Coordinates of C-alpha atoms and ligand atoms in Angstrom, one line a residue:
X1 CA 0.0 0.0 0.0
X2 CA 1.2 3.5 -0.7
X3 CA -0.3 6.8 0.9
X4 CA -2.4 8.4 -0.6
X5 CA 0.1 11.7 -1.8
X6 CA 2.4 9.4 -3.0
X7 CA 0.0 8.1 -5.4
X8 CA -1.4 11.5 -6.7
X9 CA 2.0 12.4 -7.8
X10 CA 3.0 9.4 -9.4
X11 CA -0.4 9.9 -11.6
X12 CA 1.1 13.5 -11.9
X13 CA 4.0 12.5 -12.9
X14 CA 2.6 9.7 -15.8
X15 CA 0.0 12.5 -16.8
X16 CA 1.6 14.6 -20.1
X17 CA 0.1 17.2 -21.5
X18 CA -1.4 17.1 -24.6
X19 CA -1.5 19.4 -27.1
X20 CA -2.7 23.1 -27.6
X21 CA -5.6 23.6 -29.6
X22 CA -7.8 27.0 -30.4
X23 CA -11.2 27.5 -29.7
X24 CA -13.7 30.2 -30.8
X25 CA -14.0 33.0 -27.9
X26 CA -17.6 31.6 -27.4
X27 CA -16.8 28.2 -26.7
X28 CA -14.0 28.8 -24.3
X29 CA -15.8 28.9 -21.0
X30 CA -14.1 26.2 -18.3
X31 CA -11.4 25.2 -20.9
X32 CA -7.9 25.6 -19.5
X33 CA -5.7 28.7 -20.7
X34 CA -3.0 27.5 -22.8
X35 CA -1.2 31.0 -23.8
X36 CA -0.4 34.0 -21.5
X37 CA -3.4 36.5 -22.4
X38 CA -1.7 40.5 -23.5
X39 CA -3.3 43.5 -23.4
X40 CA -3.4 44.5 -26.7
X41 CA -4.8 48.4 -25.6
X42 CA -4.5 50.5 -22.8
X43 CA -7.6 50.5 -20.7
X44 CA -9.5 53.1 -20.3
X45 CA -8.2 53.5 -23.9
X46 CA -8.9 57.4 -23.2
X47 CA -9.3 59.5 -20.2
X48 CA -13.0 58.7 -19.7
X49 CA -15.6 60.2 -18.2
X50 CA -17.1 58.4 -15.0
X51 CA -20.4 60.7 -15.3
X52 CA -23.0 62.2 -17.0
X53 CA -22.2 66.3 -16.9
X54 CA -19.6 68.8 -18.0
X55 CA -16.3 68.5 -18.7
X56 CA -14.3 71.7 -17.5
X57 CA -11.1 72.9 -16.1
X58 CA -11.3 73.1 -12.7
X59 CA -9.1 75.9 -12.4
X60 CA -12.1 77.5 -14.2
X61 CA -14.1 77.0 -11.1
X62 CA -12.3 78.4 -8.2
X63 CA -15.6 81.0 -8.0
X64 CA -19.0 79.2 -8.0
X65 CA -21.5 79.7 -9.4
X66 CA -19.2 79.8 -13.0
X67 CA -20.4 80.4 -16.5
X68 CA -18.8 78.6 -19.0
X69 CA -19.2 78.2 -22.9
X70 CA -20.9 75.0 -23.7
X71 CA -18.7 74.7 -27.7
X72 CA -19.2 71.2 -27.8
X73 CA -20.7 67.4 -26.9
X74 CA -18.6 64.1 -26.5
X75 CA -20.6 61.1 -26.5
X76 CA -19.5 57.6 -25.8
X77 CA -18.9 56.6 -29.5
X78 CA -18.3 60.1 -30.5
X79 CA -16.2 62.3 -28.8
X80 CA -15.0 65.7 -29.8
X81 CA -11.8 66.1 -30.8
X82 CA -10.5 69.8 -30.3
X83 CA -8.8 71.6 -27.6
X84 CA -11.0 72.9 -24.8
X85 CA -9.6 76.1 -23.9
X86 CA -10.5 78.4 -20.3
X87 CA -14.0 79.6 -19.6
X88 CA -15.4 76.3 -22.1
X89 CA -17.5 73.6 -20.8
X90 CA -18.0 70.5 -23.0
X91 CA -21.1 68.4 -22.4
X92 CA -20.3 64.8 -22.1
X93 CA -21.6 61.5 -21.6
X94 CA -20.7 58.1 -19.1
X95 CA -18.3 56.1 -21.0
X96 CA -17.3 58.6 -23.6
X97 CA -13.8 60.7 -23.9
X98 CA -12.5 63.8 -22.0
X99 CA -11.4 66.3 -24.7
X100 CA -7.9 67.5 -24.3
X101 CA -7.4 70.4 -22.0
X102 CA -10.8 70.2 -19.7
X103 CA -9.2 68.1 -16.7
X104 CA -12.4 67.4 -14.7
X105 CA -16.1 66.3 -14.9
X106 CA -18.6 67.8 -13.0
X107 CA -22.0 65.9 -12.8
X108 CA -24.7 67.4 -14.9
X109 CA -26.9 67.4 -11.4
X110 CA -24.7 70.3 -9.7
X111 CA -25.4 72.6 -13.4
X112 CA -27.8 74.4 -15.0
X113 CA -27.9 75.0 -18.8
X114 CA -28.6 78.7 -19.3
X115 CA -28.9 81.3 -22.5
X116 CA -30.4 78.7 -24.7
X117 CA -28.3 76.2 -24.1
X118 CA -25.2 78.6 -25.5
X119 CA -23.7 78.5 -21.8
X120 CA -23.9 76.0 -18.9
X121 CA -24.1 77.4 -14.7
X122 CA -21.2 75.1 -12.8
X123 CA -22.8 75.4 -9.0
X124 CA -20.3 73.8 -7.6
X125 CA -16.0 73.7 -7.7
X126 CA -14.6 70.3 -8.6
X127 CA -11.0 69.2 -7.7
X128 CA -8.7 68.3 -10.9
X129 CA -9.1 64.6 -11.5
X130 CA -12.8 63.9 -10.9
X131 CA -14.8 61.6 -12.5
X132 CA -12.4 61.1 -14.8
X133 CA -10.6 57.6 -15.2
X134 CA -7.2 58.2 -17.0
X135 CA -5.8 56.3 -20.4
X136 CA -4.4 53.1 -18.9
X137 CA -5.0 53.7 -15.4
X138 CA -7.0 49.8 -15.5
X139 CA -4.4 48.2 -17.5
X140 CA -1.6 49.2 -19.9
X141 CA -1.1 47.9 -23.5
X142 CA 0.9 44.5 -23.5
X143 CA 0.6 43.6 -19.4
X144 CA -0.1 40.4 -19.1
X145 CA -3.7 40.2 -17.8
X146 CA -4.3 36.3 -17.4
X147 CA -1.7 32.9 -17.2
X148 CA -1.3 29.9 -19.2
X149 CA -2.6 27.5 -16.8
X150 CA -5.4 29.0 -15.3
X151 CA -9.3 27.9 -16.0
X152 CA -11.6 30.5 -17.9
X153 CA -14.6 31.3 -16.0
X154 CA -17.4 33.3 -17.0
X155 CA -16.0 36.4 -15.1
X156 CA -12.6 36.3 -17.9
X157 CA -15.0 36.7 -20.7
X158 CA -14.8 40.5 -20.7
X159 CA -11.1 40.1 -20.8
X160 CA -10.6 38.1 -23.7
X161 CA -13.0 39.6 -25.2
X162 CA -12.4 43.3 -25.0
X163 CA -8.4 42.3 -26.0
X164 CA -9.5 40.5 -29.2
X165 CA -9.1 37.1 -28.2
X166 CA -11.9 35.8 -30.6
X167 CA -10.1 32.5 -31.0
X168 CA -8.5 31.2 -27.6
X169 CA -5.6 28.6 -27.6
X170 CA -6.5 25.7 -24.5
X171 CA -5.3 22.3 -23.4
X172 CA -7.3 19.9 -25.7
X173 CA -10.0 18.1 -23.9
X174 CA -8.6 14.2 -22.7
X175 CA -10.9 11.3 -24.2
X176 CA -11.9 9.3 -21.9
X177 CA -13.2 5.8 -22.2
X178 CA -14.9 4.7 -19.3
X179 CA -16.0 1.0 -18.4
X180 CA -18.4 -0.2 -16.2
X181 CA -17.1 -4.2 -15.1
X182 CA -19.4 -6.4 -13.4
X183 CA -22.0 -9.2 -14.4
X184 CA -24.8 -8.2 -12.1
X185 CA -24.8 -4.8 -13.8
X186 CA -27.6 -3.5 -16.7
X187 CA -27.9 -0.5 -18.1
X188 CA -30.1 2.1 -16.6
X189 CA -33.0 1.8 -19.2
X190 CA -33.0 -2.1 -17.9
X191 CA -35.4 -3.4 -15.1
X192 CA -32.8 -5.5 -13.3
X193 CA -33.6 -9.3 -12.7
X194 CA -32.7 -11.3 -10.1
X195 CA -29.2 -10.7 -8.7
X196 CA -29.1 -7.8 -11.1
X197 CA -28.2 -4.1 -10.2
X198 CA -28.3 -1.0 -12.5
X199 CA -25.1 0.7 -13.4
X200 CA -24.3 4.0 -11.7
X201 CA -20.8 4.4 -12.3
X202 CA -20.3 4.8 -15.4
X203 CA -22.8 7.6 -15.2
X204 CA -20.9 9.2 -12.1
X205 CA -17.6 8.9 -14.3
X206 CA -18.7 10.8 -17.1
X207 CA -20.4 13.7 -14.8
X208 CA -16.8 14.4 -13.1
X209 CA -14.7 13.9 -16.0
X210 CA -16.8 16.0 -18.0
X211 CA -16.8 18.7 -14.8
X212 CA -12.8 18.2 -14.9
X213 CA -12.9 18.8 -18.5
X214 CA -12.7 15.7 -20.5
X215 CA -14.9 14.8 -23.6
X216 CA -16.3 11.4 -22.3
X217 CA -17.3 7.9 -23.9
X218 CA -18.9 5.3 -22.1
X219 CA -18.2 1.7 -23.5
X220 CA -20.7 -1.3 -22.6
X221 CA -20.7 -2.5 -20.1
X222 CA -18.2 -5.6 -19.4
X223 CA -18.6 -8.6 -17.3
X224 CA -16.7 -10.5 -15.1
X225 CA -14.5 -12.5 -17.4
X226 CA -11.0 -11.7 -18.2
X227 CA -11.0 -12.5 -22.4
X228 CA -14.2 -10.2 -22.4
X229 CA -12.0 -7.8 -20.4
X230 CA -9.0 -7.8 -22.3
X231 CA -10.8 -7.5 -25.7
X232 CA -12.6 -4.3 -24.5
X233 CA -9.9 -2.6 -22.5
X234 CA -7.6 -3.2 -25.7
X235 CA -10.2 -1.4 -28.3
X236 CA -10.8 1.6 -25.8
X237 CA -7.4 2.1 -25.1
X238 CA -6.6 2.4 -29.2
X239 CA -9.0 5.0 -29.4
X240 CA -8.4 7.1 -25.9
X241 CA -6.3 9.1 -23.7
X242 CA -7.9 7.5 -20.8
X243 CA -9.8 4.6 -19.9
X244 CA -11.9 4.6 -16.1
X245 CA -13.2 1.6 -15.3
X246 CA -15.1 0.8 -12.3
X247 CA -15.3 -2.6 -10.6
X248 CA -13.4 -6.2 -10.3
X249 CA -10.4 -4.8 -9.0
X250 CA -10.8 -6.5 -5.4
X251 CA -10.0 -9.7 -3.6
X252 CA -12.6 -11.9 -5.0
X253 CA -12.5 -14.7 -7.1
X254 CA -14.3 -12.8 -9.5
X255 CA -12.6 -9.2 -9.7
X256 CA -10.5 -9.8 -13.0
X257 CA -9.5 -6.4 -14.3
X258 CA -6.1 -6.8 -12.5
X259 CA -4.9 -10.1 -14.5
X260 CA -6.9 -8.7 -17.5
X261 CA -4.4 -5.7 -17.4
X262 CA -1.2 -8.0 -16.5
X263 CA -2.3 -10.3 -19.6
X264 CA -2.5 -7.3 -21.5
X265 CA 1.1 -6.4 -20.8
X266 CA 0.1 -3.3 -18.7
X267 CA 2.6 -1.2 -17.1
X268 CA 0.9 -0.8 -13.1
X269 CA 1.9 1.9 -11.7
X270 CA 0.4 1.3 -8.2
X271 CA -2.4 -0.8 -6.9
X272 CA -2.9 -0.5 -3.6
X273 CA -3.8 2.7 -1.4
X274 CA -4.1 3.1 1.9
X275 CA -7.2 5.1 1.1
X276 CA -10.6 4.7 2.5
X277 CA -12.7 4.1 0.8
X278 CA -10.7 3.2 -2.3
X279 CA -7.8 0.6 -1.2
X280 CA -7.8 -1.8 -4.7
X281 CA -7.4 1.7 -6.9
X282 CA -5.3 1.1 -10.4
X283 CA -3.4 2.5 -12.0
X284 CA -1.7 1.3 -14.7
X285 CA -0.9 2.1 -19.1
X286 CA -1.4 0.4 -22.0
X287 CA 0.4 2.2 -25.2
X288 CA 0.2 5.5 -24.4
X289 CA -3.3 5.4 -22.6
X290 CA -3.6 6.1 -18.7
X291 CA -6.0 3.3 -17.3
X292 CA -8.3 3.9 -14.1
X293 CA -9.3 0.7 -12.5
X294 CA -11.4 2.1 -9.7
X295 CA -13.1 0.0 -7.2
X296 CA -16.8 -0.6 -8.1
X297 CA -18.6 0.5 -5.2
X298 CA -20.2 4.2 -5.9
X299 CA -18.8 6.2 -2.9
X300 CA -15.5 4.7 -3.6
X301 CA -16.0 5.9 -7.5
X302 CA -16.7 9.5 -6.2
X303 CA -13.5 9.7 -3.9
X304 CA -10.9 7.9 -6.2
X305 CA -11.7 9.5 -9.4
X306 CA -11.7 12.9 -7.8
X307 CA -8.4 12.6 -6.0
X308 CA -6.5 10.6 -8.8
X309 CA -8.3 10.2 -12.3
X310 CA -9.5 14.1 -11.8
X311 CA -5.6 15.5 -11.2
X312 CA -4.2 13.1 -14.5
X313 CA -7.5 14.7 -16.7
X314 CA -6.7 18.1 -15.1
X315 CA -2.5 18.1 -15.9
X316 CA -3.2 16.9 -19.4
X317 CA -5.0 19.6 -20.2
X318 CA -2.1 22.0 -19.0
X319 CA -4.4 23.2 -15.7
X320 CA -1.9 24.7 -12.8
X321 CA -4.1 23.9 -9.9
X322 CA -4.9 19.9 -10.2
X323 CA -5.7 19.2 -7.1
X324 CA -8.9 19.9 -5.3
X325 CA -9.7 23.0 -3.3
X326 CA -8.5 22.6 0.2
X327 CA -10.1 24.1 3.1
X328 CA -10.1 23.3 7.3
X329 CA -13.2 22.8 8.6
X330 CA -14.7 22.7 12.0
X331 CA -16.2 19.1 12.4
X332 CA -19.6 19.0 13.1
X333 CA -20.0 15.3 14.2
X334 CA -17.1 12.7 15.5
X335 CA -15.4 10.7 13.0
X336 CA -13.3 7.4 13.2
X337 CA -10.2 7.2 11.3
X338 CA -8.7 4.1 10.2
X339 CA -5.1 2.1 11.3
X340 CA -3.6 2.0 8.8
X341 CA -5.3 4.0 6.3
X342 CA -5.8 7.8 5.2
X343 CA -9.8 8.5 5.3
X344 CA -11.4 10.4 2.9
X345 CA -14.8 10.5 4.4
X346 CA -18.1 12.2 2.6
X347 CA -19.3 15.3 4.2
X348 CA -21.6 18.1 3.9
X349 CA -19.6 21.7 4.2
X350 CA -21.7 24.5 5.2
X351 CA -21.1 27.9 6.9
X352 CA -22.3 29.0 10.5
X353 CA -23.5 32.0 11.1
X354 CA -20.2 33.2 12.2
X355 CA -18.7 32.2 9.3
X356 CA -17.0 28.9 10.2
X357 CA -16.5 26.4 8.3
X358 CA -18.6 23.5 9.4
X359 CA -17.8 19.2 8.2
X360 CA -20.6 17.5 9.0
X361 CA -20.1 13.9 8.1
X362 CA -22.8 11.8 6.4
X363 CA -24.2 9.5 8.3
X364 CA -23.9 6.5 5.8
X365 CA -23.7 3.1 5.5
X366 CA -20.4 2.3 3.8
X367 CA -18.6 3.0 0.2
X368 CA -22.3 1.3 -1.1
X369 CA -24.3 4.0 0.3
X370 CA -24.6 6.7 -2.6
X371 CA -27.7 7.6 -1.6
X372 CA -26.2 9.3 1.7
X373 CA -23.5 10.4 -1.2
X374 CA -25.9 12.3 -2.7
X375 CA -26.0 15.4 -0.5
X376 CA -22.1 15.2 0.2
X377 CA -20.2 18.8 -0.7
X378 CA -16.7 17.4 0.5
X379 CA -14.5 15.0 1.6
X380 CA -12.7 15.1 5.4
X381 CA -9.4 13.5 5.0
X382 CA -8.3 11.8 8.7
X383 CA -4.7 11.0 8.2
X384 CA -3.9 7.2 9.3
X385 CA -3.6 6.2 12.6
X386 CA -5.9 8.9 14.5
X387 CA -8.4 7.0 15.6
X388 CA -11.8 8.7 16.4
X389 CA -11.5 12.7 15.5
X390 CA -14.0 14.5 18.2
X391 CA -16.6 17.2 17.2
X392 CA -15.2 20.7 17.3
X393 CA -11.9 19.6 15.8
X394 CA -10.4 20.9 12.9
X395 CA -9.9 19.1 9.9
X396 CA -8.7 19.3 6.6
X397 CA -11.1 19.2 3.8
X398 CA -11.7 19.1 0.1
X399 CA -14.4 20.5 -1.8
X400 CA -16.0 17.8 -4.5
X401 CA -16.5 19.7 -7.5
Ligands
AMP1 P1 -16.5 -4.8 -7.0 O1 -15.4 -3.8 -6.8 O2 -16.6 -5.2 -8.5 O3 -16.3 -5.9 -6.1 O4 -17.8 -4.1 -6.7 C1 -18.1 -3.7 -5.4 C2 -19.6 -3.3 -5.2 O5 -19.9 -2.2 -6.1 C3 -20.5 -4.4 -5.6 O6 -21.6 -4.4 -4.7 C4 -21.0 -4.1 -6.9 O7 -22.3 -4.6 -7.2 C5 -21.0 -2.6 -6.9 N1 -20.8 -2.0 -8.2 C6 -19.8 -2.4 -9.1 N2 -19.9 -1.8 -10.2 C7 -21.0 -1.0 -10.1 C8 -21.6 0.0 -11.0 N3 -21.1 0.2 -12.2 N4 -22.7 0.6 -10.6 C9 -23.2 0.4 -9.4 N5 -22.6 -0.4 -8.5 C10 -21.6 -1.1 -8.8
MG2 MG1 -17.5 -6.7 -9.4

C-alpha cells in the first residue's frame, strides 16, 4: 500500500500534456488557458468620463457659481476632438472621452444649462481629476492580464473579449473511455432481474470527467471475465487518452481487471492505497493510454476519481491547480479514522452563522451507500492512525466539484 500523496504524484508524474488547440472566444468557458493572455490596448483606452455632466477645467471653477461656454458634446462613440480652452464647458456622456485640456467632470446634477443652451451654470467647484478615469489607469497595453494554466470562467469573458481574443488557444480536452465491469450490472433503461443491479458508475464517471474537462465515452458494459475484459480494454485504449473503469479490482475470485491488465502487458503503476474508501485503486498504461481501475462501489468511484483520475484529466489539459480546493473545517459530528489508512470520508460543508466552516459527516452506510452520497459537498481527509477525530476539531477538507 502506498499513501495516498504518493499516489497522486505518481499519476502526476505519468500524466503529459497534450496538445494546444484553439477555440472560438464563445466556446471557451471552463477550458484551460494555454497562452499567456496581452493586453493589446491601454484601458481606459482614453481618459473617460465616470459621469454624465460637463467637462471643464477646474481651475475655471475656483468661483461658483461659473459660467462657461458649452462649444461642444462628447458622446461615448463620439467624442470631440478639439482643444477645450478656459471659460469652455463640453457636455459629455458616461463612458465617452474627456477632450484635451478640460481636466475634470462635474455631474450634470450640480449645473444648470442657461442662455439657450449657449452656456452652462457650474454650482459647484470640482478638484482636478474627478470623474475622470485616466488612459491606462486599468491596464496598460501588452501587461499580461491572465496565465497559461489557469481555468476560464465566465468572469474572464470580458477580458478576452475586449483584448480581441476571438479565437482562444486551451489544453485539448482528454478522451476518456470509461467502463463499467461487473456481471450483475444492466444498463439504466433495464429493469434489473434477479441478482441484477443498474449501473451507476459509469454515469458518475462521465459527470466528473466531464466537470474536470474531459470529452467522455462510455463503452458497454463488461462482465466479469477476463478475455471479455481484455478484448474491450484493448479497443478503448486504441481510441483514448484515458480509460476509467469501475469494478473487479478486489480480492474476490471474481474481480479480474487486475490479471486482464497484466495479460494485457500493462505497465501498473500502483495498486494499492491506503485510502478509505478506495484501497484496490489502479493504476496502470497500455500504449500511451492512462487506465483507471477504480473499485466498483459508488462512494468509492466518487473519492478515487476525484483525488487521482481528476488530477491526470486536469495536468493533461495544462491546468496549474490539479488538485482539489482545500479548506479546514470545523467538524460538526465525531469521526473514526482508520489504522492504517488515510480516510477520505463524505461530508456536507456549510457555513455558521459566524462564518466557520462546518464538516458534517454523512451518516452513511459504507462505500455502497450513494444515496447518503448524494448530498455530500466534500471529503474530510483523517490522516492514518488517528483514531476517532472529536466534534469541534479541525480538519482538513476538500471540496468535491
Ligand atoms: P467490485 O469492486 O466489483 O467488487 O464491486 C463492489 C460493489 O460495487 C458491488 O456491490 C457491486 O455490485 C457494486 N458495483 C460495481 N460496479 C458498479 C456499477 N457500475 N454501478 C453500481 N454499483 C456497482
Ligand atoms: Mg465486481
Amino acid at each position: 500500500m502506498i499513501p495516498v500523496s504518493e499516489a497522486i504524484q505518481i499519476v502526476l508524474r505519468r500524466a503529459r500534456k497534450l496538445e494546444v488547440e484553439s477555440v472560438a472566444l464563445g466556446d471557451a468557458m471552463g477550458r484551460v488557458l494555454a497562452e499567456d493572455i496581452i493586453a493589446d490596448s491601454d484601458l481606459p483606452p482614453f481618459d473617460r468620463a465616470q459621469m454624465d455632466g460637463y467637462a471643464v477645467r477646474a481651475a475655471d471653477l475656483a468661483k461658483t457659481p461659473a459660467r462657461l461656454r458649452i462649444v461642444g458634446e462628447s458622446a461615448a462613440g463620439a467624442g470631440w476632438h478639439q482643444e477645450m480652452k478656459t471659460g469652455e464647458a463640453v457636455r459629455i456622456m458616461t463612458g465617452a472621452p474627456v477632450p484635451a485640456g478640460a481636466d475634470a467632470v462635474q455631474q450634470v446634477e450640480l449645473t444648470r444649462e442657461i442662455d439657450g443652451a449657449e452656456f452652462v451654470e457650474i454650482l459647484e467647484s470640482v478638484e482636478a481629476g474627478r470623474s475622470i478615469v485616466k488612459q491606462a489607469a486599468e491596464i496598460k497595453s501588452g501587461e499580461t492580464v491572465l496565465r497559461a494554466g489557469e481555468d476560464i470562467n465566465a468572469a474572464m469573458i470580458a477580458t478576452l473579449a475586449s483584448f480581441g481574443y476571438a479565437q482562444v488557444k486551451v489544453g485539448r480536452r482528454p478522451r476518456v473511455a470509461v467502463m463499467a465491469t461487473g456481471s450483475e450490472l444492466v444498463d439504466v433503461d433495464q429493469k434489473p432481474g434477479l441478482d441484477q443491479i443498474r449501473d451507476s458508475n459509469n454515469y458518475t464517471i462521465t459527470a466528473y470527467a466531464t466537470l474536470a474537462g474531459a470529452s467522455v465515452e462510455r463503452w458497454p458494459l463488461a462482465g466479469d471475465d477476463t478475455g471479455e475484459l481484455k478484448k474491450q480494454i484493448k479497443q478503448a485504449a486504441e481510441t483514448s487518452d484515458v480509460l476509467i473503469t469501475s469494478g473487479g479490482v478486489s480480492m474476490g475470485v471474481y474481480d479480474f481487471m487486475k490479471p486482464a491488465l497484466k495479460e494485457l502487458g500493462a505497465e501498473i503503476f500502483f495498486e494499492r492505497v491506503a485510502l478509505r474508501p478506495g484501497k484496490p485503486t489502479v493504476f496502470a498504461r497500455v500504449g500511451e493510454t492512462l487506465i483507471f481501475g477504480l473499485p466498483g462501489n459508488p462512494v468509492s468511484v466518487a473519492a478515487t476519481f476525484n483525488l487521482f483520475a481528476r488530477a491526470a484529466l486536469r495536468k493533461m489539459q495544462g491546468a496549474k491547480q490539479t488538485d482539489l480546493i482545500e479548506e479546514t473545517a470545523v467538524l460538526a459530528r465525531a469521526v473514526k479514522g482508520s489504522a492504517d489508512r488515510e480516510s477520505y470520508l463524505p461530508a456536507i460543508l456549510s457555513t455558521d452563522e459566524r462564518g466557520t466552516l462546518l464538516a458534517e459527516p454523512l451518516k452513511w452506510g459504507g462505500s455502497s451507500d450513494f444515496v447518503a452520497f448524494a448530498r455530500a459537498t466534500g471529503l474530510i481527509d483523517v490522516p492514518r492512525g488517528l483514531g476517532v477525530l472529536e466534534a469541534g476539531g479541525r480538519v482538513r477538507v476538500v471540496r468535491l466539484p
